[in-house]
Amino acid sequence: MTLFFQVAKGIELANEIFLIVAASIYYHEDNYEAALKILHNAESLELRAFTLQCLLAMNRPDLARKQLKLLQDIEDDSTLTQLAQAWLNLSQGGPGVQDAHYSIMELSERLGALGPGPAAVGAAAAASRGMWEEAEQMLSEAQVRAPQQPDLLLGLAVTAAHSGKAPEVFNRYIAQLLDSHPDHPFTKEHNAKTNEFKRLAAQYQPSVPS
């Protein structure tokens, strides 16, 4: 029985965990439209936040802004609503980056340790403002609790490159990411580019006379 059939027949509509898992499958396959169909009748805070995340991935900040308003109407001061607002602000760039940075710092002060997701958002905001050491610190603290989380590894590689660390540090994080997460978008893109380079290089290798 397909996911769409179960949702269309209303079989699992009351099961929020099912909807999140089903939408996550499509989201991680970059099939955002399918994920949105799963989340179409979402009313809870968690499902609406996921809807906002899908819309940002589709580069639809206009629709994401409407979802944020719905989130604020449900619970304006919830952690998830504030995190969703930080996602939206960061995606908009400009003054929104500073707002996203402040939002994550407020969450950090209130909650203490940040999970990988909020830490990655906060680090991206800090990095966008040229605050590379702060970005690295946020990522490193989160990595203690999630050593192999791919977005943290990628973020740490970027901060290492921008903060003057030895090339070996950058290479170590990238190697961890490539080895531990073969299905991550960065890994797939990296491998595709590497194979393409090898193919092109082979075309220009000097032929050795027999």
Short mmCIF file of C-alpha atoms in Angstrom, two decimals:
data_model
loop_
_atom_site.label_atom_id
_atom_site.label_comp_id
_atom_site.label_asym_id
_atom_site.label_seq_id
_atom_site.Cartn_x
_atom_site.Cartn_y
_atom_site.Cartn_z
CA MET A 1 0.00 0.00 0.00
CA THR A 2 1.62 3.29 -1.12
CA LEU A 3 2.03 6.32 1.12
CA PHE A 4 -0.21 8.39 -1.15
CA PHE A 5 -2.94 5.74 -1.07
CA GLN A 6 -2.90 5.64 2.72
CA VAL A 7 -3.12 9.42 2.94
CA ALA A 8 -5.73 9.72 0.17
CA LYS A 9 -7.95 7.18 1.91
CA GLY A 10 -7.50 8.92 5.23
CA ILE A 11 -6.00 5.76 6.70
CA GLU A 12 -3.20 7.49 8.60
CA LEU A 13 -4.28 11.12 8.68
CA ALA A 14 -4.67 11.07 12.45
CA ASN A 15 -1.20 9.57 12.92
CA GLU A 16 1.12 12.55 13.05
CA ILE A 17 4.24 10.41 13.32
CA PHE A 18 3.27 8.58 10.12
CA LEU A 19 2.78 11.88 8.29
CA ILE A 20 6.14 13.22 9.45
CA VAL A 21 7.96 10.02 8.46
CA ALA A 22 6.17 9.83 5.09
CA ALA A 23 6.87 13.49 4.29
CA SER A 24 10.49 13.10 5.44
CA ILE A 25 11.03 10.28 2.94
CA TYR A 26 9.96 12.49 0.06
CA TYR A 27 11.80 15.52 1.48
CA HIS A 28 15.12 13.68 1.59
CA GLU A 29 14.55 12.53 -1.99
CA ASP A 30 14.17 16.23 -2.95
CA ASN A 31 10.56 15.49 -3.89
CA TYR A 32 9.13 18.49 -2.08
CA GLU A 33 5.83 18.56 -3.94
CA ALA A 34 5.09 15.00 -2.83
CA ALA A 35 6.01 15.92 0.75
CA LEU A 36 3.62 18.88 0.62
CA LYS A 37 0.81 16.62 -0.59
CA ILE A 38 1.35 14.48 2.50
CA LEU A 39 1.29 17.61 4.69
CA HIS A 40 -1.61 19.26 2.84
CA ASN A 41 -4.12 19.09 5.71
CA ALA A 42 -1.56 19.70 8.43
CA GLU A 43 -2.78 21.64 11.43
CA SER A 44 -0.29 20.89 14.19
CA LEU A 45 2.71 23.05 14.96
CA GLU A 46 5.18 20.34 13.92
CA LEU A 47 3.53 19.60 10.59
CA ARG A 48 3.15 23.26 9.68
CA ALA A 49 6.82 23.85 10.49
CA PHE A 50 7.72 20.97 8.19
CA THR A 51 5.51 22.52 5.50
CA LEU A 52 7.42 25.79 5.87
CA GLN A 53 10.72 23.92 5.52
CA CYS A 54 9.53 22.28 2.28
CA LEU A 55 8.44 25.63 0.87
CA LEU A 56 11.83 27.16 1.62
CA ALA A 57 13.51 24.23 -0.12
CA MET A 58 11.33 25.02 -3.16
CA ASN A 59 12.40 28.68 -3.00
CA ARG A 60 8.90 29.87 -2.13
CA PRO A 61 9.49 32.30 0.75
CA ASP A 62 6.17 33.99 -0.04
CA LEU A 63 4.24 30.85 0.85
CA ALA A 64 6.61 30.05 3.71
CA ARG A 65 5.81 33.43 5.22
CA LYS A 66 2.11 32.52 5.25
CA GLN A 67 2.94 29.27 7.05
CA LEU A 68 4.95 31.21 9.62
CA LYS A 69 1.90 33.38 10.31
CA LEU A 70 -0.14 30.21 10.93
CA LEU A 71 2.56 28.93 13.27
CA GLN A 72 2.54 32.20 15.17
CA ASP A 73 -1.23 32.01 15.46
CA ILE A 74 -0.93 28.55 17.04
CA GLU A 75 1.90 29.33 19.48
CA ASP A 76 3.94 32.45 18.90
CA ASP A 77 6.58 31.86 21.58
CA SER A 78 7.20 28.16 20.97
CA THR A 79 10.73 27.00 20.20
CA LEU A 80 9.60 25.53 16.88
CA THR A 81 7.95 28.79 15.78
CA GLN A 82 11.07 30.78 16.62
CA LEU A 83 13.23 28.27 14.77
CA ALA A 84 10.94 28.42 11.73
CA GLN A 85 11.21 32.20 11.76
CA ALA A 86 15.01 31.90 11.86
CA TRP A 87 14.88 29.56 8.82
CA LEU A 88 12.80 32.08 6.92
CA ASN A 89 14.94 35.06 7.92
CA LEU A 90 18.14 33.27 6.97
CA SER A 91 16.75 32.30 3.57
CA GLN A 92 15.90 35.94 2.86
CA GLY A 93 19.43 37.22 3.45
CA GLY A 94 20.16 40.88 4.16
CA PRO A 95 18.86 42.11 7.52
CA GLY A 96 17.13 38.75 7.97
CA VAL A 97 20.49 37.08 8.59
CA GLN A 98 21.08 39.20 11.69
CA ASP A 99 17.54 38.50 12.90
CA ALA A 100 18.09 34.76 12.40
CA HIS A 101 21.36 34.96 14.32
CA TYR A 102 19.74 36.74 17.25
CA SER A 103 16.84 34.26 17.28
CA ILE A 104 19.18 31.28 17.54
CA MET A 105 21.24 32.98 20.25
CA GLU A 106 18.05 33.58 22.24
CA LEU A 107 17.13 29.91 21.87
CA SER A 108 20.62 28.94 23.00
CA GLU A 109 20.34 31.10 26.11
CA ARG A 110 16.91 29.67 26.92
CA LEU A 111 17.55 26.01 26.11
CA GLY A 112 21.28 25.67 26.69
CA ALA A 113 22.73 23.11 24.30
CA LEU A 114 21.38 23.29 20.75
CA GLY A 115 20.58 20.30 18.59
CA PRO A 116 22.19 19.81 15.17
CA GLY A 117 19.41 21.58 13.25
CA PRO A 118 19.30 24.83 15.25
CA ALA A 119 23.10 24.82 15.56
CA ALA A 120 23.47 24.56 11.79
CA VAL A 121 21.05 27.46 11.28
CA GLY A 122 22.82 29.57 13.89
CA ALA A 123 26.23 28.77 12.43
CA ALA A 124 25.07 29.65 8.93
CA ALA A 125 23.76 32.99 10.20
CA ALA A 126 26.99 33.70 12.10
CA ALA A 127 29.10 32.73 9.07
CA SER A 128 27.04 35.00 6.83
CA ARG A 129 28.01 37.84 9.14
CA GLY A 130 31.70 36.88 8.97
CA MET A 131 31.71 35.48 12.52
CA TRP A 132 33.56 32.28 11.67
CA GLU A 133 34.87 31.48 15.14
CA GLU A 134 31.39 31.70 16.63
CA ALA A 135 30.01 29.55 13.82
CA GLU A 136 32.69 26.93 14.45
CA GLN A 137 32.00 26.94 18.19
CA MET A 138 28.27 26.37 17.69
CA LEU A 139 28.93 23.49 15.30
CA SER A 140 31.59 21.92 17.51
CA GLU A 141 29.36 21.99 20.58
CA ALA A 142 26.54 20.34 18.65
CA GLN A 143 28.89 17.75 17.16
CA VAL A 144 29.75 16.48 20.64
CA ARG A 145 26.17 15.17 20.81
CA ALA A 146 25.93 14.16 17.14
CA PRO A 147 29.45 13.29 15.91
CA GLN A 148 28.44 12.08 12.45
CA GLN A 149 25.61 14.51 11.65
CA PRO A 150 26.28 15.44 8.00
CA ASP A 151 25.30 19.11 8.09
CA LEU A 152 27.55 19.66 11.09
CA LEU A 153 30.48 17.97 9.33
CA LEU A 154 29.94 20.08 6.23
CA GLY A 155 29.62 23.25 8.28
CA LEU A 156 32.81 22.47 10.19
CA ALA A 157 34.66 21.91 6.91
CA VAL A 158 33.50 25.31 5.66
CA THR A 159 34.44 27.11 8.88
CA ALA A 160 37.84 25.40 8.88
CA ALA A 161 38.51 26.66 5.36
CA HIS A 162 37.50 30.23 6.24
CA SER A 163 39.23 30.48 9.62
CA GLY A 164 42.73 29.61 8.46
CA LYS A 165 42.88 26.06 9.78
CA ALA A 166 45.34 23.62 8.24
CA PRO A 167 44.06 21.94 5.06
CA GLU A 168 44.17 18.60 6.90
CA VAL A 169 41.33 19.77 9.16
CA PHE A 170 39.10 20.58 6.18
CA ASN A 171 40.02 17.30 4.50
CA ARG A 172 39.24 15.29 7.63
CA TYR A 173 35.70 16.65 7.91
CA ILE A 174 35.04 16.14 4.20
CA ALA A 175 36.38 12.57 4.37
CA GLN A 176 34.09 11.82 7.32
CA LEU A 177 31.11 13.18 5.42
CA LEU A 178 31.89 11.25 2.23
CA ASP A 179 32.52 7.99 4.08
CA SER A 180 29.60 8.15 6.51
CA HIS A 181 26.90 9.65 4.28
CA PRO A 182 27.04 8.30 0.72
CA ASP A 183 23.48 9.47 0.03
CA HIS A 184 23.94 13.04 1.24
CA PRO A 185 23.43 15.63 -1.56
CA PHE A 186 26.96 16.98 -1.08
CA THR A 187 28.46 13.49 -1.37
CA LYS A 188 26.49 12.74 -4.52
CA GLU A 189 27.50 16.05 -6.10
CA HIS A 190 31.13 15.60 -5.04
CA ASN A 191 31.32 12.10 -6.51
CA ALA A 192 29.62 13.20 -9.73
CA LYS A 193 32.09 16.09 -10.19
CA THR A 194 35.04 13.84 -9.35
CA ASN A 195 33.98 11.23 -11.90
CA GLU A 196 33.38 13.92 -14.51
CA PHE A 197 36.85 15.36 -13.90
CA LYS A 198 38.43 11.92 -14.26
CA ARG A 199 36.52 11.32 -17.48
CA LEU A 200 37.65 14.62 -18.97
CA ALA A 201 41.22 14.17 -17.77
CA ALA A 202 41.37 10.76 -19.42
CA GLN A 203 40.46 12.32 -22.76
CA TYR A 204 43.50 14.58 -22.64
CA GLN A 205 46.06 12.07 -21.41
CA PRO A 206 48.95 11.80 -23.86
CA SER A 207 48.83 8.56 -25.74
CA VAL A 208 51.83 6.29 -25.29
CA PRO A 209 53.07 4.82 -28.57
CA SER A 210 53.17 1.06 -28.57
#
